[in-house]
Coordinates of C-alpha atoms in Angstrom, one line a residue:
Chain U
M1 CA 3.3 31.9 -23.3
P2 CA 1.5 28.6 -24.8
V3 CA -0.4 26.6 -23.1
V4 CA 0.5 23.4 -21.5
M5 CA -1.6 20.6 -22.6
F6 CA -2.1 16.8 -22.1
G7 CA -2.9 14.2 -24.5
H8 CA -2.8 10.4 -23.7
T9 CA 1.1 9.9 -23.8
D10 CA 2.0 12.1 -21.6
K11 CA 3.0 10.9 -18.3
N12 CA 1.0 12.9 -15.8
I13 CA -0.7 10.7 -13.2
L14 CA 1.1 9.0 -10.6
L15 CA 0.5 6.2 -9.5
Q16 CA 0.3 6.7 -5.7
H17 CA -2.7 8.8 -7.1
G18 CA -5.0 6.0 -6.9
I19 CA -3.4 3.3 -9.4
T20 CA -1.8 1.5 -6.6
E21 CA -5.2 1.2 -5.3
L22 CA -7.3 0.2 -8.2
L23 CA -4.6 -2.6 -8.7
Q24 CA -5.2 -3.4 -5.4
L25 CA -8.7 -3.5 -5.6
A26 CA -8.4 -5.5 -8.5
Q27 CA -6.6 -8.5 -7.1
R28 CA -9.0 -8.5 -4.2
R29 CA -10.9 -9.2 -6.9
G30 CA -9.3 -11.9 -8.8
G31 CA -7.9 -10.2 -11.3
Q32 CA -3.9 -10.9 -11.8
L33 CA -1.1 -8.2 -11.5
H34 CA 1.1 -9.5 -14.7
K35 CA -2.5 -9.9 -16.6
L36 CA -3.6 -5.9 -15.4
L37 CA -0.2 -4.8 -16.3
S38 CA 0.3 -6.7 -18.9
G39 CA 0.5 -4.2 -22.5
T40 CA 1.4 -0.9 -20.1
H41 CA 4.0 0.8 -19.5
I42 CA 4.1 0.3 -16.0
F43 CA 5.7 -2.8 -14.6
E44 CA 5.8 -3.9 -10.8
P45 CA 8.9 -2.4 -8.9
D46 CA 7.1 1.3 -10.4
L47 CA 4.4 0.7 -7.9
Q48 CA 6.7 0.3 -4.9
K49 CA 8.4 4.4 -6.0
P50 CA 6.6 7.4 -4.6
L51 CA 6.8 9.3 -7.3
S52 CA 6.5 7.5 -10.5
R53 CA 3.6 8.5 -13.3
C54 CA 2.2 6.6 -16.1
N55 CA 0.1 8.3 -19.1
H56 CA -3.2 8.6 -19.7
R57 CA -3.5 5.4 -22.5
D58 CA -2.0 3.3 -19.6
W59 CA -4.2 4.0 -17.3
L60 CA -7.3 3.9 -19.5
S61 CA -6.7 0.4 -20.6
L62 CA -6.0 -0.4 -16.9
I63 CA -9.8 0.8 -15.9
S64 CA -10.8 -1.5 -19.2
R65 CA -9.0 -4.3 -18.0
C66 CA -10.3 -3.7 -14.5
Q67 CA -13.9 -3.7 -15.7
Q68 CA -13.7 -6.9 -16.7
L69 CA -14.0 -8.2 -13.3
H70 CA -17.8 -7.3 -13.3
S71 CA -17.8 -5.8 -10.2
P72 CA -20.0 -3.1 -10.4
E73 CA -19.0 -1.3 -7.1
L74 CA -15.2 -0.5 -7.9
P75 CA -15.6 3.1 -9.1
F76 CA -17.1 3.6 -5.8
V77 CA -15.2 1.9 -3.8
L78 CA -11.9 3.6 -5.4
A79 CA -13.1 6.6 -5.2
N80 CA -13.6 6.3 -1.0
S81 CA -9.8 4.9 -0.5
I82 CA -8.7 7.6 -2.8
L83 CA -10.2 10.2 -0.8
N84 CA -9.5 8.5 2.4
N85 CA -5.9 7.6 1.6
R86 CA -3.6 9.4 4.3
T87 CA -0.2 9.5 1.3
I88 CA -2.2 12.0 -0.7
A89 CA -1.8 15.2 0.6
L90 CA -4.6 16.8 -1.7
S91 CA -7.1 14.3 -0.1
Q92 CA -6.5 14.9 3.6
S93 CA -6.6 18.8 3.2
L94 CA -9.7 18.5 1.7
F95 CA -11.1 17.4 5.5
V96 CA -9.1 20.4 7.4
C97 CA -10.7 22.8 4.8
A98 CA -13.1 25.5 6.8
N99 CA -16.6 23.9 4.9
L100 CA -18.0 22.7 1.6
A101 CA -16.9 25.6 0.0
G102 CA -13.6 25.9 0.5
S103 CA -12.8 21.7 0.2
L104 CA -14.7 21.8 -3.3
R105 CA -12.2 25.3 -4.4
Q106 CA -9.1 23.2 -2.9
L107 CA -9.8 20.3 -5.4
L108 CA -10.9 22.4 -8.0
Y109 CA -7.6 24.1 -7.8
F110 CA -5.3 20.8 -7.5
R111 CA -7.3 18.7 -9.5
H112 CA -4.7 17.8 -12.2
Q113 CA -2.7 16.1 -9.5
L114 CA -5.9 13.5 -8.7
L115 CA -7.9 13.3 -11.9
P116 CA -6.9 15.5 -14.6
V117 CA -8.9 13.5 -17.3
I118 CA -11.9 15.4 -15.9
Y119 CA -12.6 19.4 -16.3
P120 CA -15.9 20.5 -14.0
I121 CA -17.8 23.5 -15.2
V122 CA -19.2 25.3 -12.0
Q123 CA -22.6 27.1 -12.5
Q124 CA -24.9 28.6 -10.1
H125 CA -28.2 29.2 -10.7
G126 CA -30.9 30.2 -7.4
N127 CA -29.8 28.1 -4.3
T128 CA -27.8 25.0 -6.9
L129 CA -24.1 25.2 -7.5
T130 CA -23.8 22.9 -10.6
L131 CA -20.5 20.9 -11.2
Q132 CA -21.2 19.7 -15.1
L133 CA -18.0 16.7 -15.4
K134 CA -16.9 16.7 -18.7
P135 CA -13.8 14.7 -19.8
A136 CA -10.3 17.0 -20.7
I137 CA -9.5 13.9 -23.1
S138 CA -11.3 11.5 -25.4
L139 CA -11.9 8.7 -22.5
G140 CA -13.3 6.1 -24.9
T141 CA -15.8 3.2 -23.2
Q142 CA -14.1 4.2 -20.5
Q143 CA -16.0 7.4 -19.3
H144 CA -18.2 6.5 -16.8
F145 CA -15.9 4.8 -14.9
V146 CA -14.0 7.8 -14.8
V147 CA -16.9 9.9 -14.5
T148 CA -18.5 7.8 -11.5
L149 CA -15.4 7.8 -9.8
A150 CA -14.9 11.6 -10.1
I151 CA -18.8 12.4 -8.9
A152 CA -18.6 9.2 -6.1
F153 CA -15.3 11.2 -4.8
I154 CA -17.1 14.8 -4.4
I155 CA -20.4 12.7 -3.0
Q156 CA -18.4 10.6 -0.4
L157 CA -16.4 13.9 0.4
I158 CA -19.8 15.1 1.2
K159 CA -21.0 12.4 3.2
Q160 CA -18.3 12.0 5.8
Q161 CA -17.6 15.8 6.4
L162 CA -21.8 16.7 6.7
G163 CA -22.8 13.4 7.4
T164 CA -25.9 13.8 4.5
C165 CA -26.1 13.7 0.9
H166 CA -29.8 13.2 0.6
E167 CA -30.6 16.7 -0.9
L168 CA -27.8 16.1 -3.3
K169 CA -28.8 15.5 -7.5
V170 CA -26.7 13.9 -9.6
Q171 CA -27.3 13.3 -13.6
L172 CA -25.3 11.0 -15.5
T173 CA -25.5 10.4 -19.2
Q174 CA -25.1 6.6 -19.2
D175 CA -27.8 4.4 -19.3
C176 CA -29.8 3.3 -16.8
P177 CA -28.4 0.4 -15.1
A178 CA -30.4 -2.9 -15.0
F179 CA -30.1 -3.0 -11.1
L180 CA -29.8 0.3 -9.3
A181 CA -28.7 -1.3 -6.4
H182 CA -25.3 0.1 -6.3
F183 CA -26.0 3.6 -7.1
S184 CA -28.5 4.0 -4.7
G185 CA -26.9 2.4 -1.9
H186 CA -23.0 4.4 -2.4
W187 CA -25.5 7.8 -3.4
P188 CA -28.4 7.9 -1.6
C189 CA -29.9 10.9 -3.6
Q190 CA -31.4 12.3 -5.6
L191 CA -30.6 10.1 -9.8
S192 CA -31.5 10.5 -13.2
F193 CA -29.6 8.4 -16.5
N194 CA -29.7 9.5 -20.2
Q195 CA -28.6 13.0 -19.4
H196 CA -27.3 15.4 -21.8
V197 CA -24.4 15.9 -19.7
D198 CA -22.6 14.4 -16.5
A199 CA -23.3 16.8 -13.7
I200 CA -23.9 16.9 -10.0
H201 CA -25.8 19.5 -7.6
I202 CA -25.3 21.0 -4.7
P203 CA -27.6 22.9 -2.6
R204 CA -26.7 26.5 -0.9
S205 CA -27.4 25.3 2.6
L206 CA -24.6 22.1 2.3
W207 CA -21.9 25.2 1.4
Y208 CA -21.5 27.1 4.3
Q209 CA -21.9 24.3 7.2
P210 CA -18.4 23.9 9.0
F211 CA -16.3 21.4 9.2
A212 CA -15.9 19.5 12.3
G213 CA -12.4 18.7 11.5
R214 CA -11.2 22.1 10.3
D215 CA -7.4 23.1 11.2
Q216 CA -5.9 26.2 9.5
Q217 CA -2.8 25.0 10.4
Q218 CA -2.7 21.8 8.9
L219 CA -4.3 23.3 5.8
S220 CA -1.9 25.5 4.9
Q221 CA 0.8 22.4 5.8
L222 CA -0.9 20.1 3.3
T223 CA -1.5 22.7 0.7
R224 CA 2.7 23.4 0.8
S225 CA 2.8 19.3 0.4
C226 CA 0.4 20.0 -2.7
Y227 CA 2.3 22.9 -4.1
Q228 CA 5.7 20.8 -4.2
L229 CA 4.2 18.0 -5.6
N230 CA 3.0 20.4 -8.0
K231 CA 6.7 20.1 -9.5
V232 CA 6.7 16.6 -10.0
L233 CA 2.6 17.0 -11.5
P234 CA 2.6 20.4 -13.3
N235 CA -0.9 22.2 -13.8
Q236 CA -2.0 20.9 -17.6
R237 CA -4.8 20.7 -18.7
G238 CA -6.5 18.4 -21.6
V239 CA -6.3 19.3 -24.5
L240 CA -10.3 18.8 -25.3
E241 CA -10.7 21.0 -22.4
V242 CA -8.3 23.9 -23.6
L243 CA -10.0 24.5 -26.8
Q244 CA -13.6 24.4 -25.5
R245 CA -12.4 27.1 -22.9
R246 CA -11.3 29.1 -25.1
I247 CA -14.1 28.5 -28.0
R248 CA -16.6 29.2 -25.0
R249 CA -14.4 32.9 -24.3
A250 CA -14.9 33.7 -27.6
L251 CA -18.1 33.5 -28.0
P252 CA -20.1 35.3 -29.7
Q253 CA -17.2 35.3 -32.1
L254 CA -16.6 31.9 -33.6
L255 CA -13.3 30.9 -33.2
S256 CA -11.4 29.2 -36.3
L257 CA -9.8 26.6 -36.3
D258 CA -6.7 27.9 -37.4
A259 CA -7.1 30.8 -34.4
A260 CA -7.1 28.0 -32.3
A261 CA -4.7 26.6 -33.4
G262 CA -2.4 29.4 -33.5
A263 CA -3.0 30.6 -29.9
L264 CA -2.5 26.9 -29.3
G265 CA 1.2 27.7 -31.1
I266 CA 0.8 24.7 -34.0
S267 CA -0.6 24.7 -37.3
G268 CA -3.8 24.0 -38.3
S269 CA -3.4 20.7 -39.5
S270 CA -1.8 19.7 -36.6
L271 CA -4.6 20.3 -34.6
K272 CA -6.8 18.6 -37.0
R273 CA -4.8 15.4 -36.4
L274 CA -4.7 15.9 -32.3
L275 CA -8.2 15.7 -32.7
Q276 CA -8.6 13.1 -34.7
Q277 CA -7.0 11.6 -32.2
H278 CA -9.6 12.1 -30.0
N279 CA -12.1 11.0 -32.0
T280 CA -13.7 14.2 -32.6
N281 CA -13.3 17.6 -35.0
F282 CA -13.4 20.9 -34.7
A283 CA -16.7 21.8 -35.5
A284 CA -18.4 19.2 -33.0
L285 CA -16.3 20.7 -30.3
S286 CA -17.3 24.0 -31.3
D287 CA -20.7 23.1 -31.6
T288 CA -21.1 21.1 -27.8
V289 CA -19.7 23.9 -26.6
R290 CA -22.5 26.4 -27.6
R291 CA -24.9 23.4 -26.6
D292 CA -23.7 23.7 -23.3
T293 CA -23.3 27.2 -22.9
A294 CA -27.4 27.9 -24.4
R295 CA -28.0 25.1 -21.9
L296 CA -26.7 27.3 -19.0
L297 CA -28.4 30.5 -20.2
L298 CA -31.6 29.3 -20.8
L299 CA -31.3 28.1 -17.0
Q300 CA -30.8 31.6 -15.9
G301 CA -33.9 32.3 -17.8
Q302 CA -33.5 36.3 -18.7
L303 CA -32.5 35.8 -21.8
S304 CA -35.3 36.0 -24.6
N305 CA -34.3 33.5 -27.6
R306 CA -33.2 37.0 -30.2
Q307 CA -30.4 37.5 -27.4
L308 CA -29.2 34.6 -27.1
A309 CA -28.6 33.8 -30.9
I310 CA -26.5 36.9 -30.8
E311 CA -24.6 35.7 -27.3
L312 CA -23.9 32.5 -29.1
G313 CA -23.1 33.8 -32.6
Y314 CA -26.2 33.0 -34.5
S315 CA -27.4 35.1 -37.3
D316 CA -30.6 34.9 -36.4
E317 CA -32.9 33.3 -33.7
H318 CA -34.2 30.9 -35.9
N319 CA -31.0 29.5 -36.8
F320 CA -30.6 29.1 -32.5
R321 CA -34.1 27.5 -32.5
R322 CA -33.0 24.8 -35.2
A323 CA -30.2 24.5 -33.7
F324 CA -31.2 24.0 -30.2
K325 CA -34.3 21.2 -31.4
R326 CA -31.1 19.5 -33.1
W327 CA -29.0 19.6 -29.6
T328 CA -32.1 18.3 -27.2
G329 CA -35.4 17.6 -29.1
Q330 CA -37.1 20.4 -27.8
V331 CA -37.6 23.9 -28.8
P332 CA -36.4 26.6 -25.8
S333 CA -39.4 27.5 -24.1
Q334 CA -40.3 23.7 -23.6
F335 CA -36.7 23.0 -22.7
K336 CA -37.1 26.0 -19.8
N337 CA -40.3 24.1 -18.2
L338 CA -38.8 20.6 -18.2
P339 CA -38.6 20.0 -14.5
N340 CA -34.1 18.8 -15.0
P341 CA -33.4 20.9 -17.8
L342 CA -29.7 20.9 -17.5
Chain Y
M1 CA -3.3 -24.2 -13.1
W2 CA -1.4 -25.5 -15.9
R3 CA 1.5 -25.8 -13.5
Q4 CA 0.3 -28.7 -12.1
H5 CA 0.3 -31.1 -15.1
L6 CA 3.7 -30.1 -16.3
Y7 CA 5.1 -33.6 -16.8
K8 CA 1.6 -34.3 -18.9
I9 CA 2.7 -31.6 -21.0
T10 CA 6.1 -33.1 -21.8
L11 CA 5.2 -36.2 -22.3
T12 CA 2.5 -35.0 -25.0
V13 CA 5.8 -33.7 -27.4
P14 CA 7.9 -37.1 -27.2
L15 CA 4.5 -39.0 -28.1
L16 CA 3.9 -36.4 -31.0
S17 CA 7.0 -36.7 -32.7
A18 CA 7.6 -40.4 -32.0
G19 CA 4.6 -40.7 -34.1
L20 CA 6.3 -38.7 -37.0
L21 CA 9.4 -40.3 -36.6
L22 CA 7.9 -43.7 -37.2
A23 CA 5.6 -42.5 -40.0
L24 CA 8.8 -41.1 -41.6
S25 CA 10.8 -44.0 -41.7
L26 CA 8.5 -46.7 -42.8
G27 CA 6.5 -44.4 -45.4
V28 CA 7.8 -42.2 -48.3
V29 CA 6.2 -38.2 -48.8
K30 CA 3.8 -38.0 -51.2
N31 CA 4.4 -35.3 -54.3
P32 CA 2.6 -32.2 -53.3
L33 CA 0.5 -32.9 -56.5
E34 CA -1.0 -36.0 -55.1
F35 CA -2.5 -33.9 -51.8
D36 CA -5.9 -33.6 -51.2
W37 CA -6.5 -30.0 -49.6
L38 CA -10.1 -30.2 -48.6
D39 CA -9.2 -33.6 -46.5
I40 CA -6.3 -32.0 -44.9
L41 CA -8.7 -28.9 -44.0
G42 CA -11.0 -31.2 -42.2
E43 CA -8.6 -33.5 -40.8
G44 CA -6.2 -30.2 -39.2
V45 CA -9.9 -29.0 -38.3
V46 CA -10.6 -31.7 -36.2
L47 CA -7.1 -31.9 -34.8
L48 CA -7.1 -28.1 -33.5
V49 CA -10.4 -28.6 -31.8
A50 CA -9.0 -31.8 -30.3
L51 CA -5.5 -30.0 -29.3
C52 CA -7.8 -26.8 -27.6
W53 CA -9.8 -30.0 -25.5
L54 CA -6.3 -30.6 -24.4
S55 CA -5.5 -27.2 -23.7
L56 CA -8.7 -26.6 -21.5
I57 CA -8.2 -29.1 -19.4
I58 CA -5.0 -28.5 -18.7
S59 CA -5.8 -24.5 -18.0
S60 CA -8.9 -25.1 -15.9
R61 CA -8.6 -28.7 -14.0
P62 CA -6.5 -29.0 -10.8
A63 CA -4.7 -32.6 -10.5
G64 CA -6.3 -35.3 -10.1
R65 CA -8.0 -38.4 -10.7
V66 CA -10.8 -37.0 -13.0
S67 CA -8.6 -34.8 -14.6
E68 CA -6.0 -37.7 -15.6
W69 CA -9.4 -39.9 -17.3
L70 CA -9.5 -36.4 -19.2
Y71 CA -6.6 -35.8 -20.1
Y72 CA -5.3 -39.0 -21.3
G73 CA -8.5 -39.6 -23.0
S74 CA -8.6 -36.4 -24.8
L75 CA -4.1 -37.3 -25.8
L76 CA -5.1 -40.6 -27.5
L77 CA -7.2 -38.7 -29.6
V78 CA -5.1 -36.5 -30.2
C79 CA -2.7 -38.9 -31.6
S80 CA -4.6 -40.9 -33.5
F81 CA -6.2 -37.5 -35.3
F82 CA -2.1 -36.7 -35.5
L83 CA -1.6 -39.9 -37.6
D84 CA -4.9 -39.5 -39.7
L85 CA -3.7 -36.0 -40.9
L86 CA 0.3 -37.7 -41.3
D87 CA -0.9 -39.6 -43.7
E88 CA -2.1 -37.5 -46.3
F89 CA 1.3 -36.3 -46.4
I90 CA 3.3 -39.4 -45.9
R91 CA 2.1 -42.6 -48.0
Y92 CA 2.9 -46.3 -46.8
P93 CA 3.8 -49.5 -48.1
T94 CA 0.7 -51.2 -48.8
H95 CA 1.9 -54.8 -46.7
I96 CA 2.9 -52.6 -43.4
R97 CA -0.2 -52.1 -41.6
I98 CA 0.7 -51.2 -38.5
M99 CA 0.5 -47.2 -39.2
S100 CA -3.6 -48.1 -40.0
W101 CA -3.8 -49.7 -36.7
L102 CA -2.3 -46.7 -34.9
E103 CA -4.4 -44.4 -36.8
S104 CA -7.2 -46.4 -35.8
L105 CA -7.1 -47.9 -32.4
P106 CA -6.0 -45.0 -30.0
A107 CA -9.8 -43.2 -30.8
P108 CA -12.1 -45.5 -29.5
V109 CA -9.8 -46.5 -26.9
G110 CA -9.5 -42.4 -25.8
M111 CA -13.2 -42.0 -26.4
L112 CA -13.8 -44.1 -23.8
A113 CA -11.1 -43.0 -21.5
L114 CA -13.1 -39.0 -21.6
T115 CA -15.9 -40.2 -21.1
Y116 CA -15.2 -42.3 -17.6
G117 CA -13.2 -39.1 -17.2
L118 CA -16.6 -37.0 -18.2
V119 CA -19.1 -39.4 -15.6
G120 CA -16.7 -39.0 -13.1
W121 CA -16.7 -35.0 -13.5
H122 CA -20.5 -35.6 -13.2
R123 CA -19.6 -37.5 -10.0
E124 CA -17.8 -34.5 -8.6
Q125 CA -19.9 -31.7 -10.0
R126 CA -22.7 -33.1 -8.0
I127 CA -20.2 -32.9 -4.8
I128 CA -19.5 -29.7 -5.8
N129 CA -23.1 -28.4 -6.0
R130 CA -23.7 -29.6 -2.4
Q131 CA -20.4 -28.0 -1.8
L132 CA -22.2 -24.5 -3.5
Q133 CA -25.4 -24.9 -1.3
G134 CA -26.3 -21.4 -0.1
R135 CA -24.5 -19.5 -2.5
E136 CA -26.7 -20.9 -5.5
L137 CA -29.9 -22.5 -6.5
F138 CA -31.1 -23.2 -9.4
L139 CA -29.7 -21.3 -11.9
R140 CA -25.5 -21.0 -13.0
D141 CA -24.1 -17.9 -14.4
H142 CA -20.5 -17.0 -13.1
R143 CA -20.6 -13.5 -15.2
L144 CA -23.3 -12.9 -12.5
L145 CA -20.7 -13.6 -9.4
D146 CA -19.4 -10.9 -7.1
P147 CA -15.5 -11.2 -7.9
L148 CA -15.1 -10.3 -4.1
T149 CA -17.2 -12.6 -2.3
Q150 CA -17.7 -15.3 -4.2
L151 CA -21.6 -14.9 -3.8
Y152 CA -24.3 -13.7 -6.7
G153 CA -25.2 -10.6 -7.5
V154 CA -28.2 -8.2 -7.3
N155 CA -28.6 -9.0 -11.1
Y156 CA -28.6 -13.1 -10.1
L157 CA -30.8 -12.6 -6.9
Y158 CA -33.4 -10.7 -8.8
A159 CA -33.9 -14.0 -11.4
V160 CA -34.1 -16.4 -8.0
L161 CA -36.2 -14.3 -6.5
A162 CA -39.3 -13.2 -8.9
R163 CA -39.2 -17.6 -9.4
E164 CA -39.0 -18.3 -6.2
M165 CA -41.8 -15.7 -5.4
A166 CA -43.8 -17.7 -8.6
L167 CA -43.0 -20.9 -6.7
H168 CA -44.5 -19.9 -3.1
R169 CA -47.2 -18.1 -4.4
R170 CA -48.7 -20.7 -6.7
Q171 CA -47.8 -23.6 -4.1
Q172 CA -49.1 -21.2 -1.1
Q173 CA -45.9 -21.5 0.9
P174 CA -44.5 -18.3 2.9
L175 CA -41.7 -16.6 1.8
C176 CA -39.1 -14.9 3.6
L177 CA -36.2 -12.3 2.8
L178 CA -33.5 -11.5 5.7
M179 CA -31.5 -8.5 4.5
L180 CA -28.1 -7.6 6.4
G181 CA -26.6 -4.6 6.4
I182 CA -23.4 -3.8 8.8
D183 CA -23.1 -0.5 10.7
H184 CA -20.8 2.4 9.7
F185 CA -19.1 0.4 7.1
T186 CA -18.0 3.5 5.4
A187 CA -16.4 4.6 9.2
F188 CA -14.3 1.5 9.3
N189 CA -13.3 1.9 5.9
R190 CA -12.6 5.0 6.1
Q191 CA -10.5 4.3 9.6
H192 CA -8.8 1.2 8.8
G193 CA -8.5 1.3 4.8
T194 CA -10.6 -0.6 2.1
A195 CA -8.6 -3.7 2.5
A196 CA -9.7 -4.2 6.0
G197 CA -13.5 -4.0 4.8
D198 CA -12.9 -5.9 1.9
D199 CA -11.3 -8.5 4.2
Y200 CA -14.2 -8.2 6.4
L201 CA -16.9 -8.5 3.0
T202 CA -15.2 -11.7 2.5
K203 CA -14.7 -13.4 5.9
L204 CA -18.9 -12.3 6.7
A205 CA -19.9 -13.9 3.0
E206 CA -18.5 -17.0 4.8
L207 CA -19.8 -17.0 8.0
I208 CA -23.4 -16.6 7.0
T209 CA -23.5 -18.7 4.2
S210 CA -21.6 -21.4 6.4
Q211 CA -24.4 -20.9 8.8
M212 CA -27.4 -21.4 6.0
R213 CA -30.1 -23.9 5.8
C214 CA -29.2 -25.8 2.1
S215 CA -32.9 -24.4 0.7
D216 CA -31.2 -20.8 1.1
V217 CA -29.5 -18.6 -1.2
L218 CA -27.2 -15.6 0.0
C219 CA -26.8 -12.6 -2.7
R220 CA -24.5 -9.7 -2.4
Y221 CA -27.3 -7.3 -2.5
A222 CA -24.7 -3.6 -3.0
G223 CA -21.9 -2.7 -1.0
D224 CA -22.3 -3.6 2.7
R225 CA -25.7 -5.1 2.3
F226 CA -26.8 -8.8 1.8
V227 CA -30.0 -10.2 1.3
A228 CA -31.0 -14.3 1.5
V229 CA -33.7 -15.4 0.6
L230 CA -34.8 -18.5 3.0
A231 CA -37.5 -20.4 1.3
N232 CA -40.8 -22.3 3.3
T233 CA -40.2 -20.1 5.9
N234 CA -42.7 -17.5 8.0
L235 CA -41.6 -14.3 9.6
A236 CA -41.3 -16.1 12.8
Q237 CA -38.5 -18.2 11.7
A238 CA -37.0 -15.6 9.8
D239 CA -36.5 -13.8 12.7
I240 CA -35.0 -16.7 14.6
I241 CA -32.7 -17.4 12.1
G242 CA -31.8 -13.5 11.9
L243 CA -31.4 -13.6 15.7
H244 CA -28.9 -16.8 15.3
L245 CA -27.1 -15.6 12.7
Q246 CA -26.8 -12.1 14.8
Q247 CA -24.9 -14.0 17.6
H248 CA -22.9 -15.8 15.5
L249 CA -21.6 -12.9 13.8
R250 CA -20.6 -11.6 17.6
L251 CA -17.4 -14.0 16.9
L252 CA -16.7 -12.2 13.8
S253 CA -13.8 -9.3 14.6
A254 CA -12.4 -7.3 12.0
A255 CA -9.5 -5.4 12.4
E256 CA -9.4 -4.2 15.9
A257 CA -12.9 -3.6 15.9
T258 CA -15.8 -5.0 16.2
L259 CA -18.6 -4.3 13.6
T260 CA -21.9 -4.4 14.3
V261 CA -24.6 -5.8 11.6
T262 CA -28.4 -4.9 11.6
L263 CA -30.8 -7.8 10.4
V264 CA -34.5 -7.2 9.0
A265 CA -36.8 -10.0 7.7
T266 CA -39.4 -9.6 5.5
E267 CA -42.0 -11.7 3.9
V268 CA -42.9 -11.0 0.8
S269 CA -46.5 -11.0 -0.3
Q270 CA -45.5 -8.2 -3.2
Q271 CA -45.9 -8.9 -7.0
H272 CA -42.9 -8.5 -7.9
A273 CA -39.3 -8.8 -6.8
A274 CA -38.4 -5.5 -7.1
Q275 CA -41.1 -4.8 -4.8
A276 CA -39.8 -6.9 -2.3
L277 CA -36.7 -6.0 -2.0
Q278 CA -37.5 -1.9 -2.0
Y279 CA -39.4 -2.8 1.0
A280 CA -37.0 -5.0 2.7
E281 CA -34.0 -2.1 2.3
T282 CA -36.8 0.5 3.3
Q283 CA -37.2 -1.4 6.5
L284 CA -33.9 -1.5 6.9
N285 CA -32.8 1.9 6.7
A286 CA -35.7 2.4 9.4
V287 CA -33.9 0.1 11.8
K288 CA -30.5 1.8 11.0
S289 CA -31.9 5.1 11.1
K290 CA -33.9 4.6 14.1
A291 CA -30.8 3.1 16.1
H292 CA -29.1 6.2 14.7
A293 CA -31.2 8.5 16.2
A294 CA -31.0 6.4 20.2
V295 CA -27.5 6.6 19.8
L296 CA -27.9 10.2 19.2
Q297 CA -30.4 10.8 21.8
L298 CA -28.1 8.7 24.2
S299 CA -24.7 10.7 23.7

């Protein structure tokens, strides 16, 4: 069965799941509704309908217009209002889970209902769970906004449910802003900018602390409504996500363009065109996957360079070392000893 | 804004077409070979710029005396430039002088009207500056405004604070910061929605600015935190201002719940603005966590 993928023109974002909130927030900050919506396929009457949807291009252009309002708090406030929206079954179900682990699992399973454009790579090393957040389709200049939104959502959930978030660590790819007040005000945890990946590290001590409002019955009820919503918002994955997962699964073999296209049920040239629309190409994707995998394997720390080279499909360890230096500017042994290596 | 000026806009079109008709009835159209394209380009650009001024005035100024002067002044300029451009295409008989008068007379009159309007604007701006006291100090940059509360944001605060610190150090005057944080604002947002939260922030900003002295400036620091820079004020005075604000804020209720506010006054003795703000922030956090611990102990 071919995988169900989505691109920029697929309508799989529910207006009630964040867009109406974004518009209200923007309007209170001086944005005008008709200007925010102009050029998109969203019309004012749609905003009242419970099941109307929009595509990703429109969503991204809405975000870019909201960014022009110069309100740096917007992603934080938006995350807050999506999380606490009583009409979103998924958000409500997160509060009645048994603990953070259950809550995050629920979020992971139904994430296509809230934020399909971001996918996490979950990794555990030592006493920390790391969620690496990657774009599932190309997000352009709006990527930082969307990533901040996703991380703010998770941090807000942890803050509300466990009352603490000092032990979290957040890494962002974006440049360090001139004034950190907004970040440090909303995220009182360890923050680093200019990193290779967007990630949030959650210590093990937080996973299984029981939630105060846990309620099995309510959870199953809300989960049922989430399943019902799946009929309108089917579980689809972004193009880049599907491809990167396939490339990763094929390692140590290198997946060829034609093989990947065959698995998706399209021709090689169609895939090339598709990737061009996302401002990338197959070689770059494949390189990114190897880079990320190399970092994660290095962090687990048991493999030698030689073994790593084999795992990643390099002919010998020198080639691997050279590639690694190209990715990170450091050789693998230096990288391992960094305080904050991801 | 432009809807307030509908009759003014409708006046423009007949005026310009009357000029065009008059020119056509008096003169004859030149042969295209006689056109001097460089002149046409120059005069065309001048006309476009004048039209641009006209539309900016219409789209940004509310109706009123100053706007009328500015508008009619620029309208006369536009007429003059329009006729000026027309005579590149139309030749008038030499004995008819009316067109050249119509060309050259409105321009100086329009300039005078525009200048009078600008003087009025200058006076108006002085009044508005007084209205903005408490929100603005020596610098104006609309891109630094927080769009929700209409206060300046953190970038502005840094710029103003750095300058004030240097000035106060030189004059050896005390300078204080008042940092203000809303207690349990996230919980309030969660319970009543972000709309209620935004509403409260706006009201709070209004109330505090109305209670500030004219030498102070209030900025939105981040989220639920505000910072006031209190010039020529020592710590004891700043504490009194804090108490005064605290009393006033009790009157402000939001969506069935009364939010409380924690205020911390600190004296600025640090070298850099960032350090001073950091110090104020840690003080505020300390007070908040102490209050939180006290509540936990009571319960």
